[in-house]
Short mmCIF file of C-alpha atoms in Angstrom, two decimals:
data_model
loop_
_atom_site.label_atom_id
_atom_site.label_comp_id
_atom_site.label_asym_id
_atom_site.label_seq_id
_atom_site.Cartn_x
_atom_site.Cartn_y
_atom_site.Cartn_z
CA UNK A 27 150.15 68.99 28.01
CA UNK A 28 152.09 69.06 24.72
CA UNK A 29 149.47 66.86 23.04
CA UNK A 30 146.64 69.13 24.23
CA UNK A 31 148.30 72.26 22.84
CA UNK A 32 149.21 70.62 19.50
CA UNK A 33 147.30 70.85 16.20
CA UNK A 34 143.50 70.82 16.28
CA UNK A 35 142.49 67.21 15.63
CA UNK A 36 139.12 68.18 14.14
CA UNK A 37 140.83 70.40 11.53
CA UNK A 38 143.08 67.62 10.26
CA UNK A 39 142.22 65.71 7.05
CA UNK A 40 140.95 62.15 7.44
CA UNK A 41 143.15 60.07 5.10
CA UNK A 42 141.01 58.09 2.68
CA UNK A 43 137.66 59.75 3.49
CA UNK A 44 135.70 61.25 0.59
CA UNK A 45 132.48 63.20 0.03
CA UNK A 46 130.73 59.84 -0.35
CA UNK A 47 131.31 59.33 3.39
CA UNK A 48 129.15 62.38 4.18
CA UNK A 49 125.34 62.43 4.36
CA UNK A 50 123.81 65.03 1.96
CA UNK A 51 120.67 65.51 4.10
CA UNK A 52 122.84 66.41 7.09
CA UNK A 53 124.80 68.94 5.05
CA UNK A 54 121.51 70.41 3.82
CA UNK A 55 120.27 70.84 7.39
CA UNK A 56 123.53 72.55 8.35
CA UNK A 57 123.27 74.83 5.32
CA UNK A 58 119.69 75.83 6.21
CA UNK A 59 120.61 76.60 9.80
CA UNK A 60 123.63 78.61 8.64
CA UNK A 61 121.44 80.66 6.28
CA UNK A 62 119.00 81.40 9.10
CA UNK A 63 121.75 82.31 11.56
CA UNK A 64 123.60 84.59 9.16
CA UNK A 65 120.50 86.07 7.53
CA UNK A 66 122.08 85.33 4.13
CA UNK A 67 119.40 83.46 2.16
CA UNK A 68 121.81 82.96 -0.76
CA UNK A 69 123.50 80.22 1.23
CA UNK A 70 120.51 77.99 0.59
CA UNK A 71 121.51 77.86 -3.10
CA UNK A 72 125.08 76.67 -2.49
CA UNK A 73 126.20 73.16 -3.40
CA UNK A 74 127.35 70.70 -0.75
CA UNK A 75 130.93 71.14 -1.93
CA UNK A 76 130.80 74.92 -1.66
CA UNK A 77 129.07 74.76 1.72
CA UNK A 78 131.84 72.55 3.09
CA UNK A 79 134.50 74.81 1.62
CA UNK A 80 132.95 77.96 3.08
CA UNK A 81 132.67 76.30 6.49
CA UNK A 82 136.37 75.29 6.26
CA UNK A 83 135.42 71.65 6.68
CA UNK A 84 137.41 70.65 3.58
CA UNK A 85 141.15 71.10 4.11
CA UNK A 86 144.42 70.68 2.23
CA UNK A 87 142.96 70.55 -1.27
CA UNK A 88 139.35 69.60 -0.52
CA UNK A 89 140.16 66.66 1.74
CA UNK A 90 137.42 65.73 4.19
CA UNK A 91 138.29 66.88 7.72
CA UNK A 92 137.53 64.95 10.88
CA UNK A 93 135.14 67.77 11.83
CA UNK A 94 133.13 67.09 8.65
CA UNK A 95 132.93 63.39 9.52
CA UNK A 96 131.80 64.14 13.08
CA UNK A 97 129.04 66.46 11.84
CA UNK A 98 127.87 64.78 8.62
CA UNK A 99 129.40 61.30 8.42
CA UNK A 100 127.37 58.32 7.24
CA UNK A 101 127.21 55.23 9.42
CA UNK A 102 129.50 53.41 6.97
CA UNK A 103 131.93 56.32 6.84
CA UNK A 104 132.20 56.66 10.61
CA UNK A 105 132.52 52.92 11.10
CA UNK A 106 135.45 52.90 8.70
CA UNK A 107 137.26 56.12 9.63
CA UNK A 108 136.19 57.29 13.12
CA UNK A 109 134.06 54.69 14.90
CA UNK A 110 134.54 56.36 18.31
CA UNK A 111 132.52 59.37 17.07
CA UNK A 112 129.32 57.72 18.21
CA UNK A 113 126.93 58.39 21.05
CA UNK A 114 125.36 55.61 23.13
CA UNK A 115 122.05 56.31 24.87
CA UNK A 116 120.83 54.23 27.82
CA UNK A 117 117.68 54.51 29.88
CA UNK A 118 117.83 52.94 33.31
CA UNK A 119 114.71 52.69 35.43
CA UNK A 120 116.76 52.06 38.58
CA UNK A 121 120.28 52.48 39.95
CA UNK A 122 120.96 48.75 39.91
CA UNK A 123 123.59 47.30 37.62
CA UNK A 124 122.70 45.17 34.65
CA UNK A 125 121.36 45.72 31.14
CA UNK A 126 119.69 49.04 30.43
CA UNK A 127 115.92 49.09 29.93
CA UNK A 128 116.52 50.88 26.63
CA UNK A 129 119.73 51.29 24.66
CA UNK A 130 120.48 52.81 21.27
CA UNK A 131 123.74 53.55 19.47
CA UNK A 132 123.95 56.63 17.26
CA UNK A 133 126.87 56.04 14.90
CA UNK A 134 126.42 58.78 12.33
CA UNK A 135 127.15 62.46 11.99
CA UNK A 136 125.76 64.70 14.72
CA UNK A 137 123.18 66.34 12.43
CA UNK A 138 121.66 62.94 11.63
CA UNK A 139 120.65 62.10 15.20
CA UNK A 140 120.54 65.27 17.34
CA UNK A 141 116.76 65.68 17.17
CA UNK A 142 116.09 61.94 17.43
CA UNK A 143 118.08 61.75 20.67
CA UNK A 144 116.10 64.57 22.28
CA UNK A 145 112.84 62.87 21.27
CA UNK A 146 114.11 59.66 22.86
CA UNK A 147 114.88 61.45 26.14
CA UNK A 148 111.59 63.34 26.05
CA UNK A 149 109.59 60.10 25.82
CA UNK A 150 110.24 59.52 29.54
CA UNK A 151 110.37 63.15 30.56
CA UNK A 152 107.86 63.33 33.43
CA UNK A 153 106.34 66.68 34.37
CA UNK A 154 106.42 67.87 37.97
CA UNK A 155 103.39 69.83 39.19
CA UNK A 156 103.21 72.33 42.02
CA UNK A 157 100.56 74.65 43.36
CA UNK A 158 100.94 78.41 43.85
CA UNK A 159 97.79 79.96 45.30
CA UNK A 160 95.13 79.21 42.68
CA UNK A 161 97.63 78.50 39.92
CA UNK A 162 98.97 75.05 39.12
CA UNK A 163 102.26 74.88 37.24
CA UNK A 164 104.15 72.10 35.51
CA UNK A 165 107.89 71.77 35.03
CA UNK A 166 109.62 69.12 32.90
CA UNK A 167 112.11 66.95 34.72
CA UNK A 168 114.56 67.52 31.87
CA UNK A 169 114.42 70.90 30.17
CA UNK A 170 115.31 70.80 26.48
CA UNK A 171 117.83 73.66 26.47
CA UNK A 172 120.27 72.33 29.12
CA UNK A 173 119.98 68.76 27.78
CA UNK A 174 120.87 69.84 24.25
CA UNK A 175 123.70 72.01 25.57
CA UNK A 176 125.14 69.12 27.59
CA UNK A 177 125.14 66.87 24.52
CA UNK A 178 126.62 69.61 22.34
CA UNK A 179 129.42 70.13 24.85
CA UNK A 180 130.21 66.43 24.83
CA UNK A 181 130.35 66.30 21.02
CA UNK A 182 132.31 69.52 20.61
CA UNK A 183 134.84 69.10 23.41
CA UNK A 184 135.53 65.37 23.80
CA UNK A 185 138.92 63.92 22.89
CA UNK A 186 138.46 62.06 19.57
CA UNK A 187 141.95 60.59 19.82
CA UNK A 188 140.59 58.24 22.50
CA UNK A 189 138.63 55.17 21.47
CA UNK A 190 135.64 55.51 23.81
CA UNK A 191 132.14 56.69 22.93
CA UNK A 192 130.03 59.44 24.47
CA UNK A 193 127.41 57.95 26.84
CA UNK A 194 124.11 59.57 27.76
CA UNK A 195 122.41 57.77 30.64
CA UNK A 196 118.89 58.77 31.60
CA UNK A 197 117.37 57.92 34.98
CA UNK A 198 113.99 58.94 36.36
CA UNK A 199 115.31 62.23 37.83
CA UNK A 200 118.88 62.42 36.58
CA UNK A 201 120.73 62.64 33.27
CA UNK A 202 124.43 61.78 32.95
CA UNK A 203 126.61 62.71 29.98
CA UNK A 204 130.03 61.05 29.99
CA UNK A 205 132.59 61.95 27.33
CA UNK A 206 136.14 60.62 26.75
CA UNK A 207 139.05 62.82 27.75
CA UNK A 208 139.35 64.89 30.90
CA UNK A 209 138.98 68.64 31.16
CA UNK A 210 141.51 70.58 29.04
CA UNK A 211 144.63 72.06 30.69
CA UNK A 212 143.83 74.92 33.04
CA UNK A 213 140.10 74.12 33.16
CA UNK A 214 138.59 72.93 36.45
CA UNK A 215 134.99 72.45 37.62
CA UNK A 216 135.47 75.63 39.69
CA UNK A 217 136.55 77.94 36.84
CA UNK A 218 134.78 76.30 33.92
CA UNK A 219 132.18 79.05 33.48
CA UNK A 220 134.91 81.71 33.27
CA UNK A 221 137.50 79.90 31.14
CA UNK A 222 137.20 78.52 27.62
CA UNK A 223 139.50 76.05 25.89
CA UNK A 224 138.10 74.67 22.60
CA UNK A 225 139.66 71.23 22.27
CA UNK A 226 138.21 70.88 18.72
CA UNK A 227 138.25 74.44 17.40
CA UNK A 228 137.25 73.70 13.79
CA UNK A 229 134.32 71.63 14.98
CA UNK A 230 133.21 74.35 17.42
CA UNK A 231 133.48 77.00 14.72
CA UNK A 232 131.17 75.03 12.41
CA UNK A 233 128.61 74.56 15.18
CA UNK A 234 128.84 78.27 15.91
CA UNK A 235 128.18 79.17 12.27
CA UNK A 236 124.81 77.45 12.35
CA UNK A 237 123.86 78.87 15.74
CA UNK A 238 124.06 75.68 17.77
CA UNK A 239 126.77 76.90 20.11
CA UNK A 240 128.26 80.28 20.96
CA UNK A 241 131.95 80.86 20.41
CA UNK A 242 132.01 82.59 23.80
CA UNK A 243 131.35 79.26 25.51
CA UNK A 244 127.90 79.94 26.94
CA UNK A 245 126.70 76.32 27.06
CA UNK A 246 127.38 75.68 30.74
CA UNK A 247 126.10 79.15 31.62
CA UNK A 248 122.75 78.30 30.05
CA UNK A 249 122.63 75.01 31.96
CA UNK A 250 123.29 76.74 35.28
CA UNK A 251 120.79 79.53 34.69
CA UNK A 252 118.11 77.03 33.72
CA UNK A 253 118.76 74.98 36.87
CA UNK A 254 118.43 78.02 39.13
CA UNK A 255 115.25 79.24 37.41
CA UNK A 256 113.65 75.82 37.80
CA UNK A 257 114.69 75.29 41.40
CA UNK A 258 116.94 72.34 40.55
CA UNK A 259 120.48 71.50 41.73
CA UNK A 260 123.29 73.01 39.68
CA UNK A 261 124.99 70.87 37.02
CA UNK A 262 127.64 68.72 38.64
CA UNK A 263 131.06 67.53 37.43
CA UNK A 264 131.43 65.04 40.28
CA UNK A 265 133.25 61.94 39.06
CA UNK A 266 135.23 63.79 36.38
CA UNK A 267 138.73 62.34 36.04
CA UNK A 268 141.77 62.56 33.78
CA UNK A 269 140.24 60.14 31.26
CA UNK A 270 136.64 61.41 31.14
CA UNK A 271 134.30 64.31 31.86
CA UNK A 272 131.13 63.39 33.73
CA UNK A 273 128.33 65.96 33.69
CA UNK A 274 125.16 65.33 35.71
CA UNK A 275 121.89 67.22 35.32
CA UNK A 276 119.50 66.72 38.23
CA UNK A 277 115.83 66.93 37.30
CA UNK A 278 114.09 67.08 40.68
CA UNK A 279 112.64 70.46 41.71
CA UNK A 280 113.89 71.25 45.23
CA UNK A 281 111.96 74.43 45.94
CA UNK A 282 108.82 75.17 43.91
CA UNK A 283 108.31 78.48 45.74
CA UNK A 284 111.70 79.68 44.53
CA UNK A 285 110.63 78.89 40.96
CA UNK A 286 107.61 81.12 41.44
CA UNK A 287 109.80 83.80 43.00
CA UNK A 288 112.04 83.81 39.92
CA UNK A 289 108.99 84.08 37.67
CA UNK A 290 107.72 87.05 39.66
CA UNK A 291 110.91 88.93 38.90
CA UNK A 292 109.70 89.05 35.28
CA UNK A 293 111.27 88.01 31.99
CA UNK A 294 112.78 91.42 31.32
CA UNK A 295 114.64 91.38 34.65
CA UNK A 296 115.70 87.75 34.25
CA UNK A 297 117.14 88.46 30.78
CA UNK A 298 119.24 91.25 32.28
CA UNK A 299 120.82 88.95 34.90
CA UNK A 300 124.22 87.37 34.36
CA UNK A 301 125.14 83.81 35.27
CA UNK A 302 126.88 85.12 38.38
CA UNK A 303 123.62 86.85 39.38
CA UNK A 304 121.78 83.54 39.12
CA UNK A 305 124.46 81.78 41.17
CA UNK A 306 124.31 84.49 43.86
CA UNK A 307 120.55 84.04 44.17
CA UNK A 308 121.01 80.27 44.36
CA UNK A 309 123.53 80.68 47.21
CA UNK A 310 121.15 82.92 49.16
CA UNK A 311 118.30 80.48 48.64
CA UNK A 312 120.40 77.53 49.84
CA UNK A 313 122.08 79.48 52.66
CA UNK A 314 125.57 78.65 51.37
CA UNK A 315 128.72 80.79 51.74
CA UNK A 316 129.25 83.09 48.79
CA UNK A 317 132.48 83.61 46.83
CA UNK A 318 133.72 87.23 46.53
CA UNK A 319 132.80 87.44 42.83
CA UNK A 320 129.21 86.54 43.73
CA UNK A 321 129.09 88.99 46.63
CA UNK A 322 129.97 91.76 44.19
CA UNK A 323 126.71 91.06 42.33
CA UNK A 324 124.47 91.67 45.36
CA UNK A 325 124.10 95.48 45.11
CA UNK A 326 122.89 95.16 41.50
CA UNK A 327 120.45 92.44 42.52
CA UNK A 328 119.11 94.75 45.22
CA UNK A 329 118.48 97.43 42.59
CA UNK A 330 116.18 95.11 40.60
CA UNK A 331 114.30 94.00 43.72
CA UNK A 332 115.62 90.44 43.88
CA UNK A 333 117.32 90.88 47.26
CA UNK A 334 117.02 93.22 50.23
CA UNK A 335 119.75 94.99 52.14
CA UNK A 336 120.03 94.93 55.92
CA UNK A 337 122.34 97.52 57.44
CA UNK A 338 124.83 99.78 55.75
CA UNK A 339 128.45 99.87 54.71
CA UNK A 340 130.74 96.95 55.41
CA UNK A 341 128.33 95.40 57.90
CA UNK A 342 125.46 95.25 55.38
CA UNK A 343 124.03 91.83 54.64
CA UNK A 344 121.65 90.62 51.96
CA UNK A 345 118.65 88.30 51.94
CA UNK A 346 116.16 87.29 49.28
CA UNK A 347 113.28 89.72 48.90
CA UNK A 348 110.14 89.34 51.00
CA UNK A 349 108.14 88.04 48.04
CA UNK A 350 109.96 84.70 48.25
CA UNK A 351 109.14 84.13 51.89
CA UNK A 352 105.53 85.14 51.32
CA UNK A 353 105.24 82.54 48.55
CA UNK A 354 106.84 79.97 50.82
CA UNK A 355 104.21 80.64 53.45
CA UNK A 356 107.14 81.36 55.79
CA UNK A 357 106.81 85.01 56.67
CA UNK A 358 108.26 84.19 60.08
CA UNK A 359 111.43 82.97 58.39
CA UNK A 360 111.67 86.24 56.51
CA UNK A 361 111.25 88.22 59.76
CA UNK A 362 113.99 86.17 61.41
CA UNK A 363 116.39 86.75 58.52
CA UNK A 364 115.42 90.38 58.04
CA UNK A 365 115.42 91.17 61.74
CA UNK A 366 112.86 93.21 63.64
CA UNK A 367 112.30 96.79 62.60
CA UNK A 368 114.09 99.62 64.34
CA UNK A 369 111.16 100.72 66.50
CA UNK A 370 110.36 97.20 67.68
CA UNK A 371 113.99 96.64 68.71
CA UNK A 372 113.89 99.78 70.88
CA UNK A 373 110.57 98.75 72.40
CA UNK A 374 112.02 95.37 73.36
CA UNK A 375 114.91 97.05 75.17
CA UNK A 376 112.48 99.26 77.08
CA UNK A 377 110.35 96.23 77.95
CA UNK A 378 113.36 94.50 79.43
CA UNK A 379 114.26 97.54 81.56
CA UNK A 380 110.67 97.80 82.78
CA UNK A 381 110.78 94.15 83.83
CA UNK A 382 114.07 94.68 85.73
CA UNK A 383 112.78 97.70 87.62
CA UNK A 384 115.24 99.31 90.04
CA UNK A 385 117.87 96.60 89.44
CA UNK A 386 118.55 97.87 85.92
CA UNK A 387 120.41 95.79 83.37
CA UNK A 388 123.97 95.45 82.05
CA UNK A 389 124.81 95.52 78.35
CA UNK A 390 125.21 91.74 78.22
CA UNK A 391 121.51 91.26 78.99
CA UNK A 392 120.50 93.45 76.05
CA UNK A 393 122.53 91.20 73.77
CA UNK A 394 120.32 88.36 74.97
CA UNK A 395 117.20 90.38 74.15
CA UNK A 396 118.42 91.07 70.59
CA UNK A 397 120.77 88.17 69.79
CA UNK A 398 120.67 88.78 66.01
CA UNK A 399 122.19 92.26 66.32
CA UNK A 400 125.92 92.95 66.74
CA UNK A 401 127.14 94.69 69.90
CA UNK A 402 127.60 98.05 68.20
CA UNK A 403 124.03 98.01 66.90
CA UNK A 404 122.66 97.34 70.41
CA UNK A 405 124.81 100.15 71.85
CA UNK A 406 123.53 102.52 69.17
CA UNK A 407 119.91 101.74 70.10
CA UNK A 408 120.66 102.38 73.77
CA UNK A 409 122.30 105.72 72.94
CA UNK A 410 119.23 106.74 70.93
CA UNK A 411 116.97 105.93 73.88
CA UNK A 412 119.29 107.80 76.20
CA UNK A 413 119.25 110.88 73.97
CA UNK A 414 115.44 110.68 73.94
CA UNK A 415 115.52 110.88 77.73
CA UNK A 416 113.75 107.58 78.39
CA UNK A 417 116.70 105.68 79.88
CA UNK A 418 119.79 106.50 81.96
CA UNK A 419 123.12 104.78 82.54
CA UNK A 420 125.18 104.62 85.74
CA UNK A 421 128.79 103.49 85.82
CA UNK A 422 131.23 102.90 82.97
CA UNK A 423 132.31 100.05 80.71
CA UNK A 424 131.74 96.61 82.24
CA UNK A 425 130.19 98.04 85.42
CA UNK A 426 127.66 100.20 83.57
CA UNK A 427 123.99 99.51 84.21
CA UNK A 428 121.01 100.90 82.36
CA UNK A 429 117.77 102.03 83.99
CA UNK A 430 114.38 103.19 82.86
CA UNK A 431 114.04 106.95 83.32
CA UNK A 432 111.31 108.34 85.56
CA UNK A 433 110.18 110.47 82.62
CA UNK A 434 109.87 107.50 80.27
CA UNK A 435 106.57 106.94 78.55
CA UNK A 436 106.54 103.20 78.05
CA UNK A 437 104.57 101.60 75.24
CA UNK A 438 104.20 97.84 75.75
CA UNK A 439 104.99 95.49 72.86
CA UNK A 440 102.17 93.04 73.56
CA UNK A 441 103.13 89.38 73.21
CA UNK A 442 106.22 90.02 71.07
#
């Protein structure tokens, strides 16, 4: 704990490293991105030395910091001063052990290989097709935004005091990013989207200046939102331990109809949703229990038409809007979740009383007719019918029995 809360490793000078250990083309790329992000075109005219000074990547009298090496280091420089600041890519065509089908080591500053790594991953990035009415849509197995964010997180937040390398392992439908050092103190897989702890603050600040990451820690949020929008499993930290963080991105689309449902909400609505909104929709789609912080998002989601409300007050429940079930071709599922409409429920109660004739029926039988409704809801329907004069009740409490009134005008429900 003391070591984690000590000085920022990335802000410390690297003894012996010089500007000759940094790649000018990488610094130029950083400078261009910084100019675009800030809107200050004058930055394009700055020298490498001034760019590094302004970014606070030269420290203690213009000494090269570890952050500068991680971002811009040459292969020779990193090999000499910080060899563990490399990334190893492996492609494996199967889950079996043994040599990887493709392997490449990137031992240079991050700006030298970031685009090359994505191109490598994209070479085997199959597209998944699905049909929606007359429209055919394609989704990439690995979306560029979450993949880049996962790699950025590994570079920015790994523990460079440990000797291991970052590993990116690509499978047909799965991408694993493994980085040395466990999660920082106080950060868990459960609270990681709400809590931020920059292990390498100076490094993160530099990446933020050029627009590659947000200081607010939005990387994982973007990964989760992308997964929900594309109908894929959420990013997983399964296998994370004290010595490493293991992040898995699943590429298989589980529910193409849900993808279409999200698209039908419209880009403007989707941009207005928070990460918690996306997670709430994902829970409803999967039928999983929902944490209180996600339940609080449901009324707002109902306002934008993403979910529907059943009931009122504390007994209200929420389901995904009818458009999803229509696209699934499962309108019956929607009816089951939504429940029958008010008039149909009353007609079913009357049908049951008609079938029972003079014997009548106790309350327990009505619960069998409408098993999805709570007891109070059934009692309320019976009271409405009683006030309308179409049914009567004899007896009280457990001995009460309900009968069809002689004055009742019964309307059959058909084959319902």
